[in-house]
Structure formats: structure tokens, C-alpha cells
Short mmCIF file of C-alpha atoms and ligand atoms in Angstrom, two decimals:
data_model
loop_
_atom_site.label_atom_id
_atom_site.label_comp_id
_atom_site.label_asym_id
_atom_site.label_seq_id
_atom_site.Cartn_x
_atom_site.Cartn_y
_atom_site.Cartn_z
CA MET A 1 25.71 -8.55 -18.60
CA SER A 2 23.15 -6.02 -19.96
CA ARG A 3 22.48 -2.63 -17.74
CA ALA A 4 19.00 -4.03 -17.14
CA ARG A 5 20.52 -6.97 -14.81
CA GLU A 6 22.91 -4.43 -12.71
CA ARG A 7 19.92 -2.92 -10.92
CA LYS A 8 19.20 -3.99 -7.14
CA ILE A 9 15.65 -4.56 -6.02
CA ILE A 10 14.32 -5.42 -2.74
CA HIS A 11 10.78 -6.54 -2.16
CA ILE A 12 9.75 -6.69 1.30
CA ASP A 13 6.13 -8.25 2.66
CA MET A 14 5.50 -8.46 6.34
CA ASP A 15 4.56 -11.96 7.48
CA ALA A 16 0.69 -12.52 8.30
CA PHE A 17 0.44 -8.95 8.87
CA TYR A 18 -2.67 -8.15 10.49
CA ALA A 19 -2.59 -11.62 12.33
CA SER A 20 1.04 -11.13 13.44
CA VAL A 21 0.10 -7.51 14.86
CA GLU A 22 -2.84 -8.74 16.75
CA GLN A 23 -0.35 -11.81 18.15
CA ARG A 24 2.18 -9.37 19.18
CA ASN A 25 -0.39 -7.04 20.93
CA ASN A 26 -1.82 -9.69 22.90
CA PRO A 27 0.50 -12.44 24.13
CA GLU A 28 -2.28 -14.71 24.63
CA LEU A 29 -2.62 -15.26 20.97
CA ARG A 30 1.07 -16.48 20.29
CA GLY A 31 1.46 -19.64 19.06
CA LYS A 32 -2.01 -20.42 18.40
CA PRO A 33 -4.42 -20.41 15.04
CA VAL A 34 -5.63 -16.55 14.79
CA ILE A 35 -7.84 -15.49 11.96
CA VAL A 36 -8.69 -12.00 11.57
CA GLY A 37 -11.86 -11.43 9.20
CA GLY A 38 -15.55 -12.10 9.43
CA ALA A 39 -17.05 -14.29 12.30
CA PRO A 40 -17.56 -17.87 11.81
CA ASP A 41 -21.33 -17.42 11.97
CA SER A 42 -21.31 -15.07 9.30
CA ARG A 43 -20.93 -14.82 5.54
CA GLY A 44 -17.49 -13.23 6.10
CA VAL A 45 -14.15 -14.30 4.74
CA VAL A 46 -10.73 -14.30 6.49
CA SER A 47 -8.77 -11.53 5.57
CA THR A 48 -5.38 -13.12 6.79
CA CYS A 49 -4.46 -15.79 9.18
CA SER A 50 -1.37 -16.60 11.35
CA TYR A 51 0.93 -19.41 10.34
CA GLU A 52 -0.34 -21.70 12.71
CA ALA A 53 -3.33 -21.44 11.16
CA ARG A 54 -2.48 -21.81 7.72
CA ARG A 55 -1.12 -25.58 8.70
CA TYR A 56 -4.89 -26.18 8.49
CA GLY A 57 -4.92 -25.17 5.16
CA ILE A 58 -6.57 -21.96 5.75
CA HIS A 59 -5.89 -18.92 3.67
CA SER A 60 -6.97 -15.34 2.83
CA ALA A 61 -10.34 -15.05 1.12
CA MET A 62 -11.47 -18.43 2.37
CA SER A 63 -14.97 -18.29 3.99
CA SER A 64 -14.79 -17.90 7.76
CA ALA A 65 -17.05 -20.89 8.05
CA GLU A 66 -14.69 -23.14 6.33
CA ALA A 67 -12.14 -21.84 8.33
CA TYR A 68 -13.98 -22.78 11.30
CA ARG A 69 -14.44 -26.32 10.21
CA ARG A 70 -10.81 -26.63 9.57
CA SER A 71 -9.93 -25.30 12.91
CA PRO A 72 -12.54 -24.88 15.29
CA HIS A 73 -9.97 -23.91 18.08
CA ALA A 74 -8.94 -20.90 16.09
CA ILE A 75 -9.30 -17.32 17.41
CA PHE A 76 -11.35 -15.10 15.35
CA ILE A 77 -10.56 -11.65 15.49
CA VAL A 78 -13.33 -9.71 13.94
CA ASN A 79 -12.41 -6.41 15.13
CA PRO A 80 -9.33 -5.45 13.08
CA ASN A 81 -7.28 -2.68 14.65
CA PHE A 82 -6.77 -0.83 11.45
CA GLU A 83 -5.30 2.12 13.09
CA GLU A 84 -2.74 -0.04 14.64
CA TYR A 85 -1.87 -1.60 11.17
CA TYR A 86 -1.42 1.84 9.63
CA ARG A 87 0.97 2.71 12.40
CA VAL A 88 2.84 -0.24 11.80
CA SER A 89 2.90 0.46 8.02
CA ARG A 90 4.08 4.04 8.70
CA GLN A 91 7.00 2.60 10.75
CA ILE A 92 8.29 0.25 8.27
CA ARG A 93 7.96 3.02 5.40
CA ASP A 94 10.00 5.10 7.82
CA ILE A 95 12.56 2.41 7.78
CA PHE A 96 12.74 2.26 3.92
CA GLY A 97 13.17 5.72 3.68
CA GLU A 98 16.76 5.65 5.84
CA ILE A 99 17.69 3.21 2.89
CA THR A 100 16.43 4.64 -0.24
CA PRO A 101 14.00 7.50 -1.67
CA ILE A 102 13.11 5.26 -4.43
CA ILE A 103 10.12 3.62 -2.41
CA GLU A 104 6.84 2.25 -4.22
CA PRO A 105 4.58 0.73 -1.76
CA LEU A 106 2.03 -1.82 -2.87
CA SER A 107 0.02 -2.28 0.22
CA LEU A 108 0.01 -1.44 3.63
CA ASP A 109 2.83 -4.57 4.32
CA GLU A 110 4.49 -4.49 1.19
CA ALA A 111 6.84 -2.43 -0.96
CA TYR A 112 9.57 -2.42 -3.70
CA LEU A 113 13.05 -0.61 -2.93
CA ASP A 114 15.51 0.54 -5.58
CA VAL A 115 18.57 -0.06 -3.60
CA THR A 116 21.03 0.30 -6.65
CA ARG A 117 22.37 3.71 -5.31
CA ASN A 118 21.54 3.86 -1.36
CA ILE A 119 21.77 6.01 1.75
CA PRO A 120 24.00 3.93 3.71
CA GLY A 121 26.16 3.25 0.67
CA ILE A 122 26.19 -0.33 1.16
CA SER A 123 26.91 -2.21 -2.22
CA SER A 124 25.30 -5.64 -1.36
CA ALA A 125 21.70 -5.63 -1.70
CA THR A 126 21.51 -8.65 0.36
CA HIS A 127 23.22 -6.86 3.65
CA LEU A 128 20.60 -3.97 3.19
CA ALA A 129 17.59 -6.42 3.24
CA GLU A 130 19.14 -8.19 6.26
CA ARG A 131 19.37 -4.90 7.77
CA ILE A 132 15.69 -3.89 6.98
CA LYS A 133 14.41 -7.11 8.16
CA ARG A 134 16.36 -6.76 11.48
CA LYS A 135 15.44 -3.12 11.87
CA ILE A 136 11.79 -3.95 11.25
CA PHE A 137 12.07 -6.64 14.28
CA GLU A 138 13.90 -4.20 16.49
CA LEU A 139 11.16 -1.64 15.98
CA THR A 140 7.73 -3.36 15.88
CA GLY A 141 8.40 -6.90 17.17
CA LEU A 142 7.18 -8.24 13.68
CA THR A 143 8.80 -10.49 11.02
CA ALA A 144 9.14 -9.75 7.03
CA SER A 145 10.21 -11.64 4.27
CA ALA A 146 12.54 -10.26 1.77
CA GLY A 147 13.25 -10.59 -1.94
CA VAL A 148 16.74 -9.51 -3.76
CA SER A 149 17.00 -9.44 -7.45
CA TYR A 150 17.67 -7.29 -10.41
CA ASN A 151 13.97 -6.57 -11.14
CA LYS A 152 10.53 -6.20 -9.65
CA SER A 153 8.83 -9.52 -10.65
CA LEU A 154 11.96 -11.47 -9.42
CA ALA A 155 12.44 -9.51 -6.07
CA LYS A 156 8.70 -10.54 -5.28
CA ILE A 157 8.96 -14.09 -6.26
CA ALA A 158 11.87 -14.21 -3.91
CA SER A 159 10.18 -12.75 -1.04
CA GLU A 160 7.52 -15.14 -1.29
CA TRP A 161 9.84 -18.05 -1.81
CA LYS A 162 10.75 -18.86 2.09
CA LYS A 163 7.97 -17.22 4.11
CA PRO A 164 7.80 -16.33 6.85
CA ASP A 165 10.95 -14.50 7.96
CA GLY A 166 12.61 -15.66 4.63
CA LEU A 167 15.40 -13.89 2.86
CA THR A 168 16.02 -15.22 -0.87
CA VAL A 169 18.38 -13.78 -3.57
CA ILE A 170 17.74 -14.60 -7.16
CA ARG A 171 21.00 -13.78 -8.85
CA PRO A 172 20.76 -13.05 -12.59
CA GLU A 173 22.23 -16.72 -13.38
CA GLU A 174 19.61 -18.36 -11.15
CA ALA A 175 16.69 -16.41 -12.72
CA GLU A 176 15.96 -19.04 -15.33
CA PHE A 177 15.77 -21.62 -12.74
CA PHE A 178 13.16 -19.85 -10.42
CA LEU A 179 11.00 -18.94 -13.37
CA SER A 180 11.13 -22.44 -15.18
CA LYS A 181 9.46 -23.86 -11.93
CA LEU A 182 7.10 -21.25 -11.31
CA ALA A 183 3.29 -21.75 -11.95
CA VAL A 184 2.32 -19.08 -14.64
CA SER A 185 -0.31 -17.70 -11.95
CA GLN A 186 2.70 -16.45 -10.21
CA PHE A 187 3.56 -14.40 -13.16
CA TRP A 188 2.69 -10.74 -12.71
CA GLY A 189 -0.19 -10.07 -15.00
CA VAL A 190 -1.45 -13.60 -15.24
CA GLY A 191 -5.09 -13.69 -13.64
CA PRO A 192 -7.25 -16.55 -12.97
CA VAL A 193 -8.90 -15.99 -16.72
CA THR A 194 -5.10 -15.61 -18.47
CA ALA A 195 -4.13 -18.63 -16.11
CA GLY A 196 -7.22 -20.64 -17.38
CA LYS A 197 -6.10 -19.82 -20.90
CA MET A 198 -2.97 -20.82 -20.68
CA SER A 199 -3.73 -24.04 -18.97
CA LYS A 200 -5.77 -24.86 -22.19
CA LEU A 201 -2.77 -24.42 -24.41
CA GLY A 202 -0.76 -26.53 -22.25
CA ILE A 203 1.12 -23.79 -20.68
CA HIS A 204 1.41 -24.54 -16.75
CA THR A 205 5.12 -23.43 -15.88
CA GLY A 206 7.52 -20.73 -16.83
CA ALA A 207 9.06 -23.33 -18.83
CA ASP A 208 6.25 -23.92 -21.03
CA LEU A 209 5.95 -20.24 -21.45
CA ARG A 210 9.59 -19.93 -22.73
CA SER A 211 8.94 -22.67 -25.14
CA TRP A 212 6.41 -20.56 -27.33
CA PRO A 213 8.01 -17.99 -29.63
CA LEU A 214 6.87 -14.33 -29.60
CA TRP A 215 4.64 -14.39 -32.55
CA LYS A 216 2.64 -17.20 -30.91
CA LEU A 217 2.37 -15.57 -27.68
CA THR A 218 1.27 -12.47 -29.36
CA LYS A 219 -1.13 -14.14 -31.28
CA ALA A 220 -2.64 -15.96 -28.41
CA PHE A 221 -2.45 -13.34 -25.86
CA GLY A 222 -2.40 -9.80 -27.82
CA LYS A 223 -0.39 -6.98 -26.40
CA SER A 224 0.55 -9.17 -23.06
CA GLY A 225 2.15 -11.52 -25.36
CA PRO A 226 5.35 -9.73 -25.72
CA TRP A 227 5.23 -9.02 -21.89
CA PHE A 228 4.91 -12.93 -21.18
CA TYR A 229 7.69 -13.57 -23.28
CA LYS A 230 9.86 -11.15 -21.63
CA LEU A 231 8.97 -12.06 -17.99
CA CYS A 232 9.80 -15.77 -18.54
CA ARG A 233 13.12 -14.87 -19.56
CA GLY A 234 13.59 -12.75 -16.31
CA ILE A 235 13.26 -9.42 -18.49
CA ASP A 236 11.23 -6.85 -16.47
CA GLU A 237 12.24 -3.31 -16.94
CA ARG A 238 9.69 -1.65 -15.00
CA PRO A 239 11.05 1.09 -12.68
CA VAL A 240 10.49 1.16 -8.91
CA GLU A 241 8.04 4.10 -9.10
CA THR A 242 7.72 6.54 -6.17
CA LEU A 243 4.40 7.97 -5.38
CA ARG A 244 5.60 11.39 -5.69
CA GLU A 245 2.38 13.36 -7.28
CA ARG A 246 -0.83 12.79 -5.10
CA LYS A 247 -3.22 10.70 -7.13
CA SER A 248 -6.15 10.97 -4.95
CA LEU A 249 -7.00 12.23 -1.55
CA GLY A 250 -9.59 10.41 0.86
CA LYS A 251 -10.83 9.85 4.42
CA GLU A 252 -12.36 7.05 5.76
CA ARG A 253 -13.32 5.87 9.08
CA THR A 254 -14.28 2.16 10.44
CA PHE A 255 -16.90 2.24 12.96
CA ALA A 256 -17.12 0.62 16.62
CA LYS A 257 -20.35 -0.71 15.92
CA ASP A 258 -21.80 -1.65 12.32
CA ILE A 259 -24.51 0.97 11.31
CA SER A 260 -27.53 0.43 9.46
CA VAL A 261 -29.40 3.48 9.61
CA MET A 262 -29.28 5.53 6.23
CA SER A 263 -29.59 9.12 7.74
CA GLU A 264 -26.81 8.21 10.20
CA LEU A 265 -24.64 7.16 7.24
CA GLU A 266 -25.70 10.05 5.29
CA GLU A 267 -24.52 12.33 8.18
CA LEU A 268 -21.15 10.53 8.57
CA LEU A 269 -20.35 10.85 4.97
CA LYS A 270 -21.07 14.53 4.75
CA SER A 271 -18.68 14.87 7.50
CA LEU A 272 -16.01 12.80 5.66
CA ALA A 273 -16.51 14.68 2.49
CA THR A 274 -16.13 18.10 4.30
CA ASP A 275 -12.86 16.66 5.70
CA VAL A 276 -11.69 15.79 2.20
CA TRP A 277 -12.68 19.06 0.89
CA ARG A 278 -11.04 21.24 3.50
CA SER A 279 -7.86 18.92 2.63
CA LEU A 280 -8.24 19.76 -1.17
CA ILE A 281 -8.64 23.24 -0.36
CA LYS A 282 -5.25 23.21 1.68
CA GLU A 283 -3.38 21.73 -1.10
CA GLY A 284 -5.07 24.15 -3.60
CA ILE A 285 -6.37 21.23 -5.63
CA SER A 286 -9.78 19.39 -6.90
CA GLY A 287 -10.72 16.70 -8.76
CA LYS A 288 -13.28 15.35 -11.47
CA THR A 289 -13.77 11.92 -9.81
CA ILE A 290 -15.46 10.92 -6.70
CA THR A 291 -15.25 7.60 -5.11
CA ILE A 292 -17.09 6.09 -2.28
CA LYS A 293 -15.93 2.94 -0.44
CA ILE A 294 -18.04 0.94 1.69
CA LYS A 295 -17.15 -2.16 3.49
CA TYR A 296 -19.89 -4.03 4.88
CA TYR A 297 -20.41 -5.82 8.07
CA ASP A 298 -19.06 -9.23 6.36
CA PHE A 299 -15.91 -7.10 5.00
CA ARG A 300 -17.09 -7.19 1.70
CA GLN A 301 -16.06 -4.40 0.05
CA ILE A 302 -17.30 -1.91 -2.76
CA THR A 303 -16.43 1.26 -4.49
CA ARG A 304 -18.77 3.28 -6.54
CA SER A 305 -17.53 6.49 -8.60
CA ARG A 306 -18.78 9.28 -10.56
CA SER A 307 -16.76 11.58 -12.95
CA LEU A 308 -17.71 15.08 -13.86
CA LEU A 309 -16.43 16.65 -16.95
CA ASP A 310 -14.65 19.10 -14.82
CA SER A 311 -13.12 19.25 -11.32
CA PHE A 312 -15.86 19.68 -8.51
CA GLN A 313 -15.95 23.55 -7.73
CA ASN A 314 -17.69 23.42 -4.72
CA LEU A 315 -18.45 21.39 -1.51
CA GLU A 316 -22.33 20.91 -1.93
CA ASP A 317 -21.87 19.36 -5.19
CA PHE A 318 -18.97 17.20 -3.74
CA ILE A 319 -21.47 15.87 -0.69
CA ASP A 320 -24.48 15.64 -3.21
CA ALA A 321 -22.51 13.32 -5.29
CA ALA A 322 -21.02 11.17 -2.57
CA ILE A 323 -24.88 10.91 -1.28
CA THR A 324 -26.23 10.19 -4.59
CA LEU A 325 -23.55 7.01 -4.79
CA LEU A 326 -24.36 6.12 -1.34
CA ARG A 327 -28.35 5.79 -2.24
CA ASN A 328 -27.26 3.30 -5.12
CA THR A 329 -25.64 0.96 -2.85
CA GLU A 330 -27.16 -1.99 -0.17
CA ALA A 331 -26.37 0.30 2.68
CA ASP A 332 -30.08 0.68 3.67
CA ARG A 333 -30.04 -2.72 3.80
CA ILE A 334 -26.65 -4.39 5.04
CA PRO A 335 -25.04 -2.90 7.99
CA VAL A 336 -21.86 -0.85 7.10
CA ARG A 337 -18.64 -0.96 9.12
CA LEU A 338 -16.41 1.54 7.05
CA LEU A 339 -17.43 4.18 4.95
CA GLY A 340 -15.04 6.14 2.71
CA VAL A 341 -14.84 9.06 0.30
CA SER A 342 -12.18 10.33 -2.12
CA MET A 343 -11.29 12.38 -4.59
CA SER A 344 -9.45 11.59 -7.81
CA SER A 345 -8.53 12.61 -11.25
CA ILE A 346 -6.47 15.47 -9.43
CA ASN A 347 -6.43 18.99 -11.25
CA ARG A 348 -3.76 21.35 -9.60
CA LYS A 349 -5.17 24.27 -11.01
CA ALA A 350 -8.78 23.72 -9.90
CA HIS A 351 -10.74 25.78 -7.65
CA GLN A 352 -11.68 28.31 -10.45
CA PRO A 353 -15.62 28.62 -10.31
CA SER A 354 -16.97 27.88 -13.88
CA ALA A 355 -20.32 28.32 -14.96
CA LYS A 356 -20.82 24.86 -16.46
CA GLN A 357 -20.14 23.04 -13.13
CA LEU A 358 -23.27 24.54 -11.43
CA SER A 359 -25.39 21.47 -12.45
CA PHE A 360 -24.10 17.97 -12.48
CA GLN A 361 -22.40 16.92 -15.97
CA PHE A 362 -21.71 13.27 -15.10
CA ALA A 363 -19.31 11.76 -17.44
CA GLY A 364 -20.33 8.38 -16.75
CA ASN A 365 -19.59 5.71 -14.14
CA VAL A 366 -16.24 4.52 -13.63
CA ASN A 367 -15.20 1.35 -11.61
CA ILE A 368 -18.11 -0.01 -10.69
P1 TTP B 401 -0.66 -10.23 2.35
O1 TTP B 401 0.53 -9.87 2.39
O2 TTP B 401 -1.23 -10.62 0.93
O3 TTP B 401 -0.87 -11.22 3.52
P2 TTP B 401 -0.17 -11.30 4.69
O4 TTP B 401 0.88 -10.28 5.06
O5 TTP B 401 -1.41 -11.73 5.93
O6 TTP B 401 0.53 -12.87 4.94
P3 TTP B 401 2.11 -13.47 3.96
O7 TTP B 401 2.97 -13.59 5.17
O8 TTP B 401 1.27 -14.25 3.36
O9 TTP B 401 2.17 -12.09 3.24
O10 TTP B 401 -1.57 -9.04 2.79
C1 TTP B 401 -1.51 -8.12 3.76
C2 TTP B 401 -2.90 -7.86 4.57
O11 TTP B 401 -3.40 -7.52 4.11
C3 TTP B 401 -3.05 -8.92 5.21
O12 TTP B 401 -2.40 -9.14 6.72
C4 TTP B 401 -4.55 -8.70 5.38
C5 TTP B 401 -4.91 -7.84 4.16
N1 TTP B 401 -5.65 -8.69 3.29
C6 TTP B 401 -7.15 -8.75 3.35
O13 TTP B 401 -7.94 -7.81 4.28
N2 TTP B 401 -7.64 -9.71 2.54
C7 TTP B 401 -6.79 -10.39 1.45
O14 TTP B 401 -7.57 -11.08 0.78
C8 TTP B 401 -5.35 -10.58 1.73
C9 TTP B 401 -4.77 -11.28 0.65
C10 TTP B 401 -4.78 -9.48 2.34
MG1 MG B 402 2.28 -10.13 3.83
#
């Protein structure tokens, strides 16, 4: 067996995360279709929903109006308690930290763990996954699904396999079976556009993908060709990457009431930017890129970024940039429920004033 197949990777993903937290906190919601997201009479969408709601075919990103049509008795949570979700997220990360320091969080409710070597010294990754699931349940009252395999893609496929409260192990000799049946859209790196292109070429499943030689895949998909070639053969050498170095520093706020007055938003943004700036100073860092994030009342989220040629040197410039970005959004017309600002392209040796920073030198837009 090659060394690549000797790693032990666990992927953990909480079940119906936001909805489960809501059901846990409010017993009246248990056993019922619960939808977290926009109100049914808004243009909002479903963020997530309980498994009871999924029986009606409701899923993330569906319009709330459609969800309501499918299940008029569903309970809509239009004021999600993000602080609580963050709190649970920190709790589960602490549990992961008791098992291994090699943790790669993908979102609040999801992470890869490399447990090839682990703190409890248990050789069976399956036992470790059981232990993590049990601890999560004991500590939070919530269920998670776990996937165990020898690489990241397979571990992720495995955790999806038997949701909710599932535990699936894909051993090296079983990888081919799992992958051959899989729809190409489930493969890492195959977005809707690529999936469409594959479909036109008659590639629908992992088995179809596998029947294509490397040169043909490369011709059709360029640099991604060799990646797809490997992936459908169960080869994925990406390491589990711990977020050691800070890549960005930011702060955001969800408001109790949506805000539609621009001057109020500007004041709030100033205060958020000041907080971020203080933290940057504390860590002795600055950065070149400022990003603001806005979530409108209907949960639609946007980010707007600008990059300087060199790191920001003072708070005034940082605030000015934030406000300029804000004024280029629809915030003056559409009520805002969340506002955030962050700094990235971090430079650890920043905060040495430089004359050329005094005026704005935007290197251009990114991420718009
Ligand atoms: P997911 O893990 O994708 O979904 P889930 O945990 O709700 O359900 P599953 O059992 O299938 O894992 O996302 C985690 C949370 O992220 C989810 O609870 C809500 C949020 N989210 C959104 O806000 N919008 C989205 O489109 C998706 C997919 C998730
Ligand atoms: Mg989840």
C-alpha cells in the first residue's frame, strides 16, 4: 500500500446545524419542520432546515416562498442566533483539539482532522470518530456526522453518506466502489459549470470519469484534468491545513433590527473599523486589503474589497476606505442586517509610516 493510503483523516459535519441549535434551545420546535432563513413573504432564502423539513424537499438556498409552499406548517426562524452558533462551533473545535492539533475548519460546523497520530494514542480512526460524536452530543446535545478515510475528499464524501448522525468509513479497498457511483458534481472542484461541461461529454459519474485517459482529461479541462484523473482514483494528497498564520482580521455585527439609514450604517462601520484597527495594532500587524461585508435583510450577502499598493498606515485611511466601499453598495436602498469589516493581505512588519501611504493608491478591485 502506498504511503498516501496510510493517513487517517476524519471529516466532521454537524447535522442541520443552525436548525438543530434552534430545536435544542426551544423544545417546542423539536420533531417539527424548522426553517432558518428569510421570511416566507420576503425575497429571502432558506439558510438551512431541520431534517423534518427536508422530507418536504426543502433545502438550503431554496426561496423561502417555495419552502412555505412545500410545508405551510413549517416554523420559520427569521432571527438566527449567530452568537449561539459561534458558541457551539467553539465547543466542537475544543473537542477536536483534544484529539489532534491538525484541524482544518471549513465552516462553523465542519472540519477535517488528521488523526494519523493523535493525542489519546488510539490507532482506530473509527473509534476516534465515535468518541468525537459522543463528546459532541454530551457537551452540546447535538448530532454530527463523521466520515473516516485516508484522504480529505473521501472523508468528506463519507460524512455525507449517512446523514444525520452517521458514521461512514471508506477503506482504501472500498474507495473505488464509492467513487464510481458518485455524481461528478460531488467531486471536489467540480462546480456547476464544469459539471455541465462533463455532462455534455457523457461524464456523469466517477466511473465515467475514470474511463477517460489523462491526456484527454487534460485536453478537455486543462490544469484541472490531472486533478480529476487522480480524484476519481481515490488519490488526493492535500494535507489537512491548520490555520496557523492569521490570514485576516475582522469584526462583524448582526443588528437586532435591520438598518436602512446610511448615516447610522456609516457610524457603525466606523466603530467596527476602529475595533479592527485596535486589534491589528495589538498584534503589530497591518494589511493591504480591506473588505466590507454586508448581509441585507433578505440574507443576501455581498463583500466589497479594495487593495492598496502597500499596507494601511493609519486608522483614518482605513475608515475612509470602508466608507467608500459602503457607499458603493445598495445599503442606501436595502435594509441591512449585518455589517462587517476585515483586513487581509496581512503584513507582519507593517506600521512603519511611509509617505506614499498618505493618499489612496488603490491597486484595483478584488473580490467584487
Ligand atoms: P451545512 O453543513 O451545509 O448544512 P447543515 O449543517 O445545516 O445540514 P447538513 O446536515 O446537511 O450538514 O451548513 C452549515 C450551516 O451553514 C447551516 O446550518 C446554515 C449555514 N448555511 C447557510 O447559511 N446557507 C447555505 O446555503 C448553507 C449550505 C449553509
Ligand atoms: Mg452541516
